[in-house]
mmCIF file of C-alpha atoms and ligand atoms in Angstrom:
data_model
loop_
_atom_site.group_PDB
_atom_site.id
_atom_site.type_symbol
_atom_site.label_atom_id
_atom_site.label_comp_id
_atom_site.label_asym_id
_atom_site.label_seq_id
_atom_site.Cartn_x
_atom_site.Cartn_y
_atom_site.Cartn_z
ATOM 1 C CA UNK A 30 0.000 0.000 0.000
ATOM 2 C CA UNK A 31 1.444 3.360 -1.022
ATOM 3 C CA UNK A 32 0.687 5.822 1.770
ATOM 4 C CA UNK A 33 0.951 9.588 1.430
ATOM 5 C CA UNK A 34 0.683 11.604 4.633
ATOM 6 C CA UNK A 35 0.220 15.317 5.264
ATOM 7 C CA UNK A 36 2.174 16.190 8.368
ATOM 8 C CA UNK A 37 3.170 18.853 10.839
ATOM 9 C CA UNK A 38 5.685 18.183 13.609
ATOM 10 C CA UNK A 39 5.515 16.125 16.774
ATOM 11 C CA UNK A 40 2.087 14.391 16.579
ATOM 12 C CA UNK A 41 2.672 13.451 12.951
ATOM 13 C CA UNK A 42 6.186 12.216 13.679
ATOM 14 C CA UNK A 43 4.872 9.912 16.419
ATOM 15 C CA UNK A 44 2.271 8.303 14.173
ATOM 16 C CA UNK A 45 4.697 7.995 11.260
ATOM 17 C CA UNK A 46 7.273 6.323 13.506
ATOM 18 C CA UNK A 47 4.578 3.654 14.047
ATOM 19 C CA UNK A 48 3.822 3.467 10.304
ATOM 20 C CA UNK A 49 7.456 2.800 9.374
ATOM 21 C CA UNK A 50 7.353 -0.365 11.452
ATOM 22 C CA UNK A 51 4.434 -1.684 9.397
ATOM 23 C CA UNK A 52 5.014 -0.515 5.814
ATOM 24 C CA UNK A 53 8.164 -0.584 3.679
ATOM 25 C CA UNK A 54 9.639 2.928 4.075
ATOM 26 C CA UNK A 55 9.798 3.361 0.282
ATOM 27 C CA UNK A 56 5.986 3.133 0.239
ATOM 28 C CA UNK A 57 5.568 6.129 2.552
ATOM 29 C CA UNK A 58 5.660 9.738 1.318
ATOM 30 C CA UNK A 59 5.291 12.564 3.806
ATOM 31 C CA UNK A 60 4.285 16.032 2.626
ATOM 32 C CA UNK A 61 5.460 18.313 5.404
ATOM 33 C CA UNK A 62 4.428 21.768 6.528
ATOM 34 C CA UNK A 63 7.109 24.393 5.928
ATOM 35 C CA UNK A 64 5.015 27.358 7.067
ATOM 36 C CA UNK A 65 7.064 27.296 10.315
ATOM 37 C CA UNK A 66 10.353 27.827 8.466
ATOM 38 C CA UNK A 67 12.322 30.939 9.278
ATOM 39 C CA UNK A 68 15.785 32.468 9.328
ATOM 40 C CA UNK A 69 17.801 32.282 12.538
ATOM 41 C CA UNK A 70 21.195 34.003 12.585
ATOM 42 C CA UNK A 71 21.100 33.826 8.794
ATOM 43 C CA UNK A 72 20.437 30.079 8.761
ATOM 44 C CA UNK A 73 17.387 28.508 7.144
ATOM 45 C CA UNK A 74 15.498 26.487 9.785
ATOM 46 C CA UNK A 75 12.808 23.916 8.849
ATOM 47 C CA UNK A 76 11.367 22.715 12.176
ATOM 48 C CA UNK A 77 8.700 20.275 10.950
ATOM 49 C CA UNK A 78 10.738 18.488 8.249
ATOM 50 C CA UNK A 79 13.584 18.157 10.775
ATOM 51 C CA UNK A 80 11.250 16.788 13.455
ATOM 52 C CA UNK A 81 9.995 14.134 11.014
ATOM 53 C CA UNK A 82 13.538 13.305 9.855
ATOM 54 C CA UNK A 83 14.999 13.120 13.368
ATOM 55 C CA UNK A 84 12.087 11.038 14.674
ATOM 56 C CA UNK A 85 12.133 8.505 11.842
ATOM 57 C CA UNK A 86 15.922 8.197 12.048
ATOM 58 C CA UNK A 87 15.741 7.699 15.842
ATOM 59 C CA UNK A 88 17.665 10.894 16.597
ATOM 60 C CA UNK A 89 14.945 13.129 18.023
ATOM 61 C CA UNK A 90 15.211 14.457 21.564
ATOM 62 C CA UNK A 91 12.633 12.265 23.366
ATOM 63 C CA UNK A 92 12.020 14.891 26.060
ATOM 64 C CA UNK A 93 10.988 17.722 23.740
ATOM 65 C CA UNK A 94 9.911 15.858 20.579
ATOM 66 C CA UNK A 95 11.990 18.348 18.526
ATOM 67 C CA UNK A 96 15.743 18.890 18.164
ATOM 68 C CA UNK A 97 18.335 16.143 18.490
ATOM 69 C CA UNK A 98 18.861 13.731 21.349
ATOM 70 C CA UNK A 99 21.944 14.214 23.553
ATOM 71 C CA UNK A 100 22.527 17.668 22.122
ATOM 72 C CA UNK A 101 24.414 20.466 23.852
ATOM 73 C CA UNK A 102 23.815 24.210 23.652
ATOM 74 C CA UNK A 103 27.279 25.717 23.847
ATOM 75 C CA UNK A 104 26.901 27.767 20.687
ATOM 76 C CA UNK A 105 23.584 29.157 21.953
ATOM 77 C CA UNK A 106 25.108 29.986 25.353
ATOM 78 C CA UNK A 107 27.967 31.844 23.667
ATOM 79 C CA UNK A 108 25.501 33.715 21.429
ATOM 80 C CA UNK A 109 23.522 34.720 24.518
ATOM 81 C CA UNK A 110 26.746 36.056 26.092
ATOM 82 C CA UNK A 111 27.252 38.094 22.946
ATOM 83 C CA UNK A 112 23.795 39.594 23.420
ATOM 84 C CA UNK A 113 21.976 37.667 20.681
ATOM 85 C CA UNK A 114 18.389 36.450 21.090
ATOM 86 C CA UNK A 115 18.393 32.948 22.583
ATOM 87 C CA UNK A 116 14.658 32.203 22.859
ATOM 88 C CA UNK A 117 14.842 29.744 19.946
ATOM 89 C CA UNK A 118 16.999 26.907 21.231
ATOM 90 C CA UNK A 119 19.216 25.551 18.482
ATOM 91 C CA UNK A 120 21.457 22.756 19.761
ATOM 92 C CA UNK A 121 25.033 22.219 18.622
ATOM 93 C CA UNK A 122 24.354 18.962 16.747
ATOM 94 C CA UNK A 123 21.135 20.344 15.234
ATOM 95 C CA UNK A 124 23.106 23.383 14.093
ATOM 96 C CA UNK A 125 24.991 21.202 11.606
ATOM 97 C CA UNK A 126 21.704 20.424 9.804
ATOM 98 C CA UNK A 127 20.936 24.127 9.419
ATOM 99 C CA UNK A 128 24.462 24.956 8.241
ATOM 100 C CA UNK A 129 24.302 22.097 5.722
ATOM 101 C CA UNK A 130 20.850 23.138 4.469
ATOM 102 C CA UNK A 131 21.643 26.856 4.226
ATOM 103 C CA UNK A 132 24.893 26.171 2.409
ATOM 104 C CA UNK A 133 23.222 23.895 -0.151
ATOM 105 C CA UNK A 134 20.399 26.428 -0.682
ATOM 106 C CA UNK A 135 23.018 29.142 -1.259
ATOM 107 C CA UNK A 136 24.666 26.899 -3.850
ATOM 108 C CA UNK A 137 21.365 26.793 -5.733
ATOM 109 C CA UNK A 138 19.790 23.538 -4.583
ATOM 110 C CA UNK A 139 16.049 23.603 -3.924
ATOM 111 C CA UNK A 140 14.572 22.875 -0.499
ATOM 112 C CA UNK A 141 13.247 19.516 -1.731
ATOM 113 C CA UNK A 142 16.702 18.569 -3.068
ATOM 114 C CA UNK A 143 18.342 19.443 0.240
ATOM 115 C CA UNK A 144 15.647 17.572 2.179
ATOM 116 C CA UNK A 145 16.161 14.500 -0.033
ATOM 117 C CA UNK A 146 19.916 14.756 0.506
ATOM 118 C CA UNK A 147 19.473 14.922 4.293
ATOM 119 C CA UNK A 148 17.192 11.862 4.191
ATOM 120 C CA UNK A 149 19.677 9.904 2.066
ATOM 121 C CA UNK A 150 22.618 10.857 4.291
ATOM 122 C CA UNK A 151 20.674 9.801 7.410
ATOM 123 C CA UNK A 152 19.570 6.514 5.822
ATOM 124 C CA UNK A 153 15.881 7.527 5.870
ATOM 125 C CA UNK A 154 14.069 5.819 2.986
ATOM 126 C CA UNK A 155 10.678 7.399 3.713
ATOM 127 C CA UNK A 156 10.223 10.181 1.153
ATOM 128 C CA UNK A 157 9.984 13.528 2.962
ATOM 129 C CA UNK A 158 8.739 16.315 0.686
ATOM 130 C CA UNK A 159 8.422 19.955 1.746
ATOM 131 C CA UNK A 160 4.980 21.258 0.765
ATOM 132 C CA UNK A 161 6.653 23.819 -1.521
ATOM 133 C CA UNK A 162 10.173 24.826 -2.477
ATOM 134 C CA UNK A 163 9.167 28.445 -2.034
ATOM 135 C CA UNK A 164 8.893 29.925 1.477
ATOM 136 C CA UNK A 165 5.227 30.302 2.509
ATOM 137 C CA UNK A 166 5.526 31.606 6.076
ATOM 138 C CA UNK A 167 2.467 31.279 8.278
ATOM 139 C CA UNK A 168 1.438 34.652 9.696
ATOM 140 C CA UNK A 169 -0.713 34.861 12.798
ATOM 141 C CA UNK A 170 -2.915 37.896 13.186
ATOM 142 C CA UNK A 171 -3.098 38.264 16.942
ATOM 143 C CA UNK A 172 -4.106 40.744 19.595
ATOM 144 C CA UNK A 173 -0.372 41.604 19.741
ATOM 145 C CA UNK A 174 -0.175 42.284 15.997
ATOM 146 C CA UNK A 175 0.939 40.082 13.118
ATOM 147 C CA UNK A 176 3.457 37.465 14.277
ATOM 148 C CA UNK A 177 5.503 34.896 12.365
ATOM 149 C CA UNK A 178 4.936 31.342 13.560
ATOM 150 C CA UNK A 179 8.007 30.852 15.769
ATOM 151 C CA UNK A 180 7.582 34.330 17.190
ATOM 152 C CA UNK A 181 4.078 33.360 18.342
ATOM 153 C CA UNK A 182 4.851 29.738 19.191
ATOM 154 C CA UNK A 183 8.206 29.875 20.965
ATOM 155 C CA UNK A 184 8.946 33.506 21.870
ATOM 156 C CA UNK A 185 5.383 34.334 23.001
ATOM 157 C CA UNK A 186 4.598 30.746 24.108
ATOM 158 C CA UNK A 187 1.281 30.748 22.186
ATOM 159 C CA UNK A 188 -0.111 33.366 24.607
ATOM 160 C CA UNK A 189 -1.585 35.905 22.130
ATOM 161 C CA UNK A 190 -5.139 35.347 20.908
ATOM 162 C CA UNK A 191 -5.181 34.429 17.210
ATOM 163 C CA UNK A 192 -8.072 35.760 15.136
ATOM 164 C CA UNK A 193 -6.797 35.140 11.582
ATOM 165 C CA UNK A 194 -4.107 33.122 9.854
ATOM 166 C CA UNK A 195 -2.566 33.931 6.487
ATOM 167 C CA UNK A 196 0.054 32.174 4.386
ATOM 168 C CA UNK A 197 2.447 34.758 3.001
ATOM 169 C CA UNK A 198 3.231 34.206 -0.665
ATOM 170 C CA UNK A 199 0.976 31.156 -1.008
ATOM 171 C CA UNK A 200 -0.713 32.530 -4.128
ATOM 172 C CA UNK A 201 2.581 32.503 -6.035
ATOM 173 C CA UNK A 202 3.798 29.183 -4.613
ATOM 174 C CA UNK A 203 3.495 25.782 -6.188
ATOM 175 C CA UNK A 204 3.717 22.331 -4.654
ATOM 176 C CA UNK A 205 7.254 20.931 -4.453
ATOM 177 C CA UNK A 206 8.188 18.369 -7.118
ATOM 178 C CA UNK A 207 6.521 15.042 -6.405
ATOM 179 C CA UNK A 208 3.798 16.411 -4.106
ATOM 180 C CA UNK A 209 0.841 16.251 -6.513
ATOM 181 C CA UNK A 210 2.000 12.894 -7.929
ATOM 182 C CA UNK A 211 2.275 11.488 -4.399
ATOM 183 C CA UNK A 212 -1.346 12.499 -3.758
ATOM 184 C CA UNK A 213 -2.554 11.262 -7.145
ATOM 185 C CA UNK A 214 -0.751 7.904 -6.990
ATOM 186 C CA UNK A 215 -1.390 7.103 -3.322
ATOM 187 C CA UNK A 216 -3.413 4.079 -2.278
ATOM 188 C CA UNK A 217 -4.195 5.851 0.984
ATOM 189 C CA UNK A 218 -4.007 9.461 2.132
ATOM 190 C CA UNK A 219 -3.458 10.271 5.793
ATOM 191 C CA UNK A 220 -3.935 13.631 7.489
ATOM 192 C CA UNK A 221 -1.790 13.227 10.593
ATOM 193 C CA UNK A 222 -2.946 14.342 14.073
ATOM 194 C CA UNK A 223 -1.430 17.777 13.568
ATOM 195 C CA UNK A 224 -2.800 21.262 14.203
ATOM 196 C CA UNK A 225 -5.382 21.911 11.426
ATOM 197 C CA UNK A 226 -4.626 25.657 11.414
ATOM 198 C CA UNK A 227 -0.833 25.926 11.550
ATOM 199 C CA UNK A 228 0.346 22.488 10.404
ATOM 200 C CA UNK A 229 -2.138 21.136 7.842
ATOM 201 C CA UNK A 230 -3.688 24.523 6.886
ATOM 202 C CA UNK A 231 -0.426 25.829 5.364
ATOM 203 C CA UNK A 232 -0.089 22.675 3.223
ATOM 204 C CA UNK A 233 -3.678 23.059 1.979
ATOM 205 C CA UNK A 234 -2.968 26.737 1.197
ATOM 206 C CA UNK A 235 -0.411 25.825 -1.482
ATOM 207 C CA UNK A 236 -2.334 26.081 -4.768
ATOM 208 C CA UNK A 237 -3.213 22.689 -6.206
ATOM 209 C CA UNK A 238 -2.865 20.568 -3.072
ATOM 210 C CA UNK A 239 -6.446 20.713 -1.787
ATOM 211 C CA UNK A 240 -7.925 20.166 -5.299
ATOM 212 C CA UNK A 241 -5.608 17.146 -5.644
ATOM 213 C CA UNK A 242 -6.957 15.726 -2.372
ATOM 214 C CA UNK A 243 -10.539 16.204 -3.574
ATOM 215 C CA UNK A 244 -9.745 14.465 -6.872
ATOM 216 C CA UNK A 245 -7.644 11.663 -5.375
ATOM 217 C CA UNK A 246 -8.685 8.078 -6.058
ATOM 218 C CA UNK A 247 -7.422 7.039 -2.600
ATOM 219 C CA UNK A 248 -9.489 7.436 0.527
ATOM 220 C CA UNK A 249 -8.502 10.299 2.809
ATOM 221 C CA UNK A 250 -8.350 9.510 6.524
ATOM 222 C CA UNK A 251 -7.633 12.063 9.245
ATOM 223 C CA UNK A 252 -6.754 11.545 12.898
ATOM 224 C CA UNK A 253 -8.001 14.135 15.370
ATOM 225 C CA UNK A 254 -5.368 16.150 17.260
ATOM 226 C CA UNK A 255 -8.144 17.212 19.673
ATOM 227 C CA UNK A 256 -9.111 14.784 22.431
ATOM 228 C CA UNK A 257 -11.845 15.566 24.940
ATOM 229 C CA UNK A 258 -11.862 19.224 23.912
ATOM 230 C CA UNK A 259 -8.112 19.677 24.453
ATOM 231 C CA UNK A 260 -5.122 19.554 22.127
ATOM 232 C CA UNK A 261 -2.779 16.652 22.811
ATOM 233 C CA UNK A 262 0.030 19.200 22.424
ATOM 234 C CA UNK A 263 0.308 22.822 21.337
ATOM 235 C CA UNK A 264 -2.178 25.622 20.716
ATOM 236 C CA UNK A 265 -4.806 23.891 18.521
ATOM 237 C CA UNK A 266 -7.564 24.107 21.154
ATOM 238 C CA UNK A 267 -6.759 27.725 22.052
ATOM 239 C CA UNK A 268 -6.899 28.637 18.359
ATOM 240 C CA UNK A 269 -10.168 26.782 17.874
ATOM 241 C CA UNK A 270 -11.743 28.805 20.661
ATOM 242 C CA UNK A 271 -11.319 31.902 18.454
ATOM 243 C CA UNK A 272 -11.497 30.436 14.965
ATOM 244 C CA UNK A 273 -14.199 27.746 15.179
ATOM 245 C CA UNK A 274 -17.684 27.489 16.577
ATOM 246 C CA UNK A 275 -16.601 24.891 19.147
ATOM 247 C CA UNK A 276 -13.462 23.144 20.413
ATOM 248 C CA UNK A 277 -13.941 19.496 19.542
ATOM 249 C CA UNK A 278 -12.793 16.630 17.373
ATOM 250 C CA UNK A 279 -16.011 17.065 15.365
ATOM 251 C CA UNK A 280 -14.986 20.641 14.535
ATOM 252 C CA UNK A 281 -11.689 19.290 13.162
ATOM 253 C CA UNK A 282 -13.631 16.899 10.909
ATOM 254 C CA UNK A 283 -15.655 19.925 9.775
ATOM 255 C CA UNK A 284 -12.465 21.707 8.663
ATOM 256 C CA UNK A 285 -11.544 18.745 6.421
ATOM 257 C CA UNK A 286 -15.064 17.752 5.352
ATOM 258 C CA UNK A 287 -14.675 18.730 1.669
ATOM 259 C CA UNK A 288 -12.142 15.990 1.010
ATOM 260 C CA UNK A 289 -12.363 13.662 4.021
ATOM 261 C CA UNK A 290 -13.625 10.062 3.798
ATOM 262 C CA UNK A 291 -12.781 8.679 7.244
ATOM 263 C CA UNK A 292 -12.225 10.456 10.560
ATOM 264 C CA UNK A 293 -10.530 8.841 13.536
ATOM 265 C CA UNK A 294 -11.377 10.348 16.889
ATOM 266 C CA UNK A 295 -10.423 9.233 20.363
ATOM 267 C CA UNK A 296 -12.512 6.751 22.374
ATOM 268 C CA UNK A 297 -13.204 9.570 24.841
ATOM 269 C CA UNK A 298 -14.948 11.465 22.031
ATOM 270 C CA UNK A 299 -17.089 8.542 20.927
ATOM 271 C CA UNK A 300 -20.232 10.610 21.704
ATOM 272 C CA UNK A 301 -19.266 12.857 18.742
ATOM 273 C CA UNK A 302 -19.465 10.014 16.195
ATOM 274 C CA UNK A 303 -23.030 10.873 15.156
ATOM 275 C CA UNK A 304 -22.270 14.520 14.425
ATOM 276 C CA UNK A 305 -19.244 13.523 12.292
ATOM 277 C CA UNK A 306 -21.306 10.873 10.478
ATOM 278 C CA UNK A 307 -23.951 13.537 9.783
ATOM 279 C CA UNK A 308 -21.309 15.343 7.665
ATOM 280 C CA UNK A 309 -21.196 12.248 5.438
ATOM 281 C CA UNK A 310 -17.844 11.146 6.890
ATOM 282 C CA UNK A 311 -17.193 7.588 8.078
ATOM 283 C CA UNK A 312 -16.062 7.752 11.702
ATOM 284 C CA UNK A 313 -14.041 5.369 13.867
ATOM 285 C CA UNK A 314 -13.132 5.708 17.531
ATOM 286 C CA UNK A 315 -9.718 4.466 18.625
ATOM 287 C CA UNK A 316 -7.115 4.966 21.330
ATOM 288 C CA UNK A 317 -5.314 7.925 19.702
ATOM 289 C CA UNK A 318 -3.031 9.225 22.446
ATOM 290 C CA UNK A 319 0.431 7.859 21.625
ATOM 291 C CA UNK A 320 2.406 7.474 24.834
ATOM 292 C CA UNK A 321 4.616 4.508 23.936
ATOM 293 C CA UNK A 322 6.102 2.752 20.921
ATOM 294 C CA UNK A 323 3.353 0.125 21.259
ATOM 295 C CA UNK A 324 0.593 2.748 21.134
ATOM 296 C CA UNK A 325 2.135 4.404 18.045
ATOM 297 C CA UNK A 326 2.297 1.071 16.223
ATOM 298 C CA UNK A 327 -1.200 0.082 17.413
ATOM 299 C CA UNK A 328 -2.739 3.308 16.076
ATOM 300 C CA UNK A 329 -0.861 2.955 12.775
ATOM 301 C CA UNK A 330 -2.001 -0.673 12.518
ATOM 302 C CA UNK A 331 -5.662 0.236 13.124
ATOM 303 C CA UNK A 332 -5.464 2.971 10.475
ATOM 304 C CA UNK A 333 -4.032 0.543 7.923
ATOM 305 C CA UNK A 334 -6.789 -1.965 8.727
ATOM 306 C CA UNK A 335 -9.462 0.682 8.161
ATOM 307 C CA UNK A 336 -7.862 1.653 4.849
ATOM 308 C CA UNK A 337 -7.520 -1.917 3.643
HETATM 309 N N1 FO1 B 428 10.129 24.632 20.184
HETATM 310 C C1 FO1 B 428 10.107 25.285 21.348
HETATM 311 O O1 FO1 B 428 9.091 25.303 22.025
HETATM 312 N N2 FO1 B 428 11.231 25.963 21.788
HETATM 313 C C2 FO1 B 428 12.390 25.981 21.085
HETATM 314 O O2 FO1 B 428 13.366 26.612 21.519
HETATM 315 C C3 FO1 B 428 12.432 25.242 19.853
HETATM 316 C C4 FO1 B 428 13.590 25.145 19.106
HETATM 317 C C5 FO1 B 428 13.598 24.340 17.952
HETATM 318 C C6 FO1 B 428 14.780 24.176 17.230
HETATM 319 C C7 FO1 B 428 14.797 23.396 16.087
HETATM 320 C C8 FO1 B 428 13.626 22.763 15.662
HETATM 321 O O3 FO1 B 428 13.652 22.000 14.557
HETATM 322 C C9 FO1 B 428 12.445 22.912 16.374
HETATM 323 C C10 FO1 B 428 12.422 23.694 17.523
HETATM 324 N N3 FO1 B 428 11.265 23.853 18.269
HETATM 325 C C11 FO1 B 428 11.251 24.571 19.433
HETATM 326 C C12 FO1 B 428 10.021 23.238 17.831
HETATM 327 C C13 FO1 B 428 9.215 24.132 16.886
HETATM 328 O O4 FO1 B 428 9.232 25.467 17.223
HETATM 329 C C14 FO1 B 428 7.719 23.781 16.881
HETATM 330 O O5 FO1 B 428 7.444 22.613 17.561
HETATM 331 C C15 FO1 B 428 7.183 23.628 15.512
HETATM 332 O O6 FO1 B 428 7.538 24.637 14.640
HETATM 333 C C16 FO1 B 428 5.653 23.471 15.536
HETATM 334 O O7 FO1 B 428 5.384 22.322 14.842
#
């Protein structure tokens, strides 16, 4: 089964680390959000693609879910002594990825070429595709003004209220090479349990991607990142309070309803099955909170069974 997933960072990485134990890695393509990308000290940082790469290659920091395991922060400490901003914590080992990427981009390689090179060098055979080779930064219109994603997420710790989200430059962007083919040729399409506004939304904002999902021959299945009215991680619930009519798994299904065939919500939200089914979407309740390797594999296994 050829699986194509749309993914953000940590929640997606967890589920995909279960998937790679069940499917041949060559059969998995991951289209990753790059709306979080930004420049840090002149370096080009791609948080979500790196989180997916580090998780699948077993190098992610297990405590944070981002960055590299057993990293040190000597460069950051020195920068702080020199008076530079240190709110975005780039570790010393992680820094090598950003130097490598920035250097290759400066030499004229595209983001998808650099991402493919990083995967090959790390022995990752899952295909990781940035949503676009062109930067499409997510902009959050908040009660503190318009903030770039990391500014809102890390520097302001998701505190400002968000009332609108835009994707700068999306109109002139196109999907990265391979993205539309991966959607068209997939046997199954998976929307990972990622934030619908700042992880999946930016991918859908790239012209051509949402129409491709609507036209796909494969079934589209999504896993809710909202459980019992709360986000498993991050600001999804807080955003929903402002941007949706209610904070619930059913509201997530509503966001994807135009192209969604199957929605997986958590057992604790089983009472919402009827309202999702009323949207014409097949609905399944499962244990979706992934707290161990076993639970990641079990959720991936259940998803594959539904799709088969
Ligand atoms: N998240 C944080 O909350 N604080 C950080 O200092 C931080 C640094 C960081 C460095 C590299 C990287 O790839 C990711 C990093 N993240 C950090 C995670 C990232 O900001 C977010 O989790 C994603 O952008 C949202 O998916």
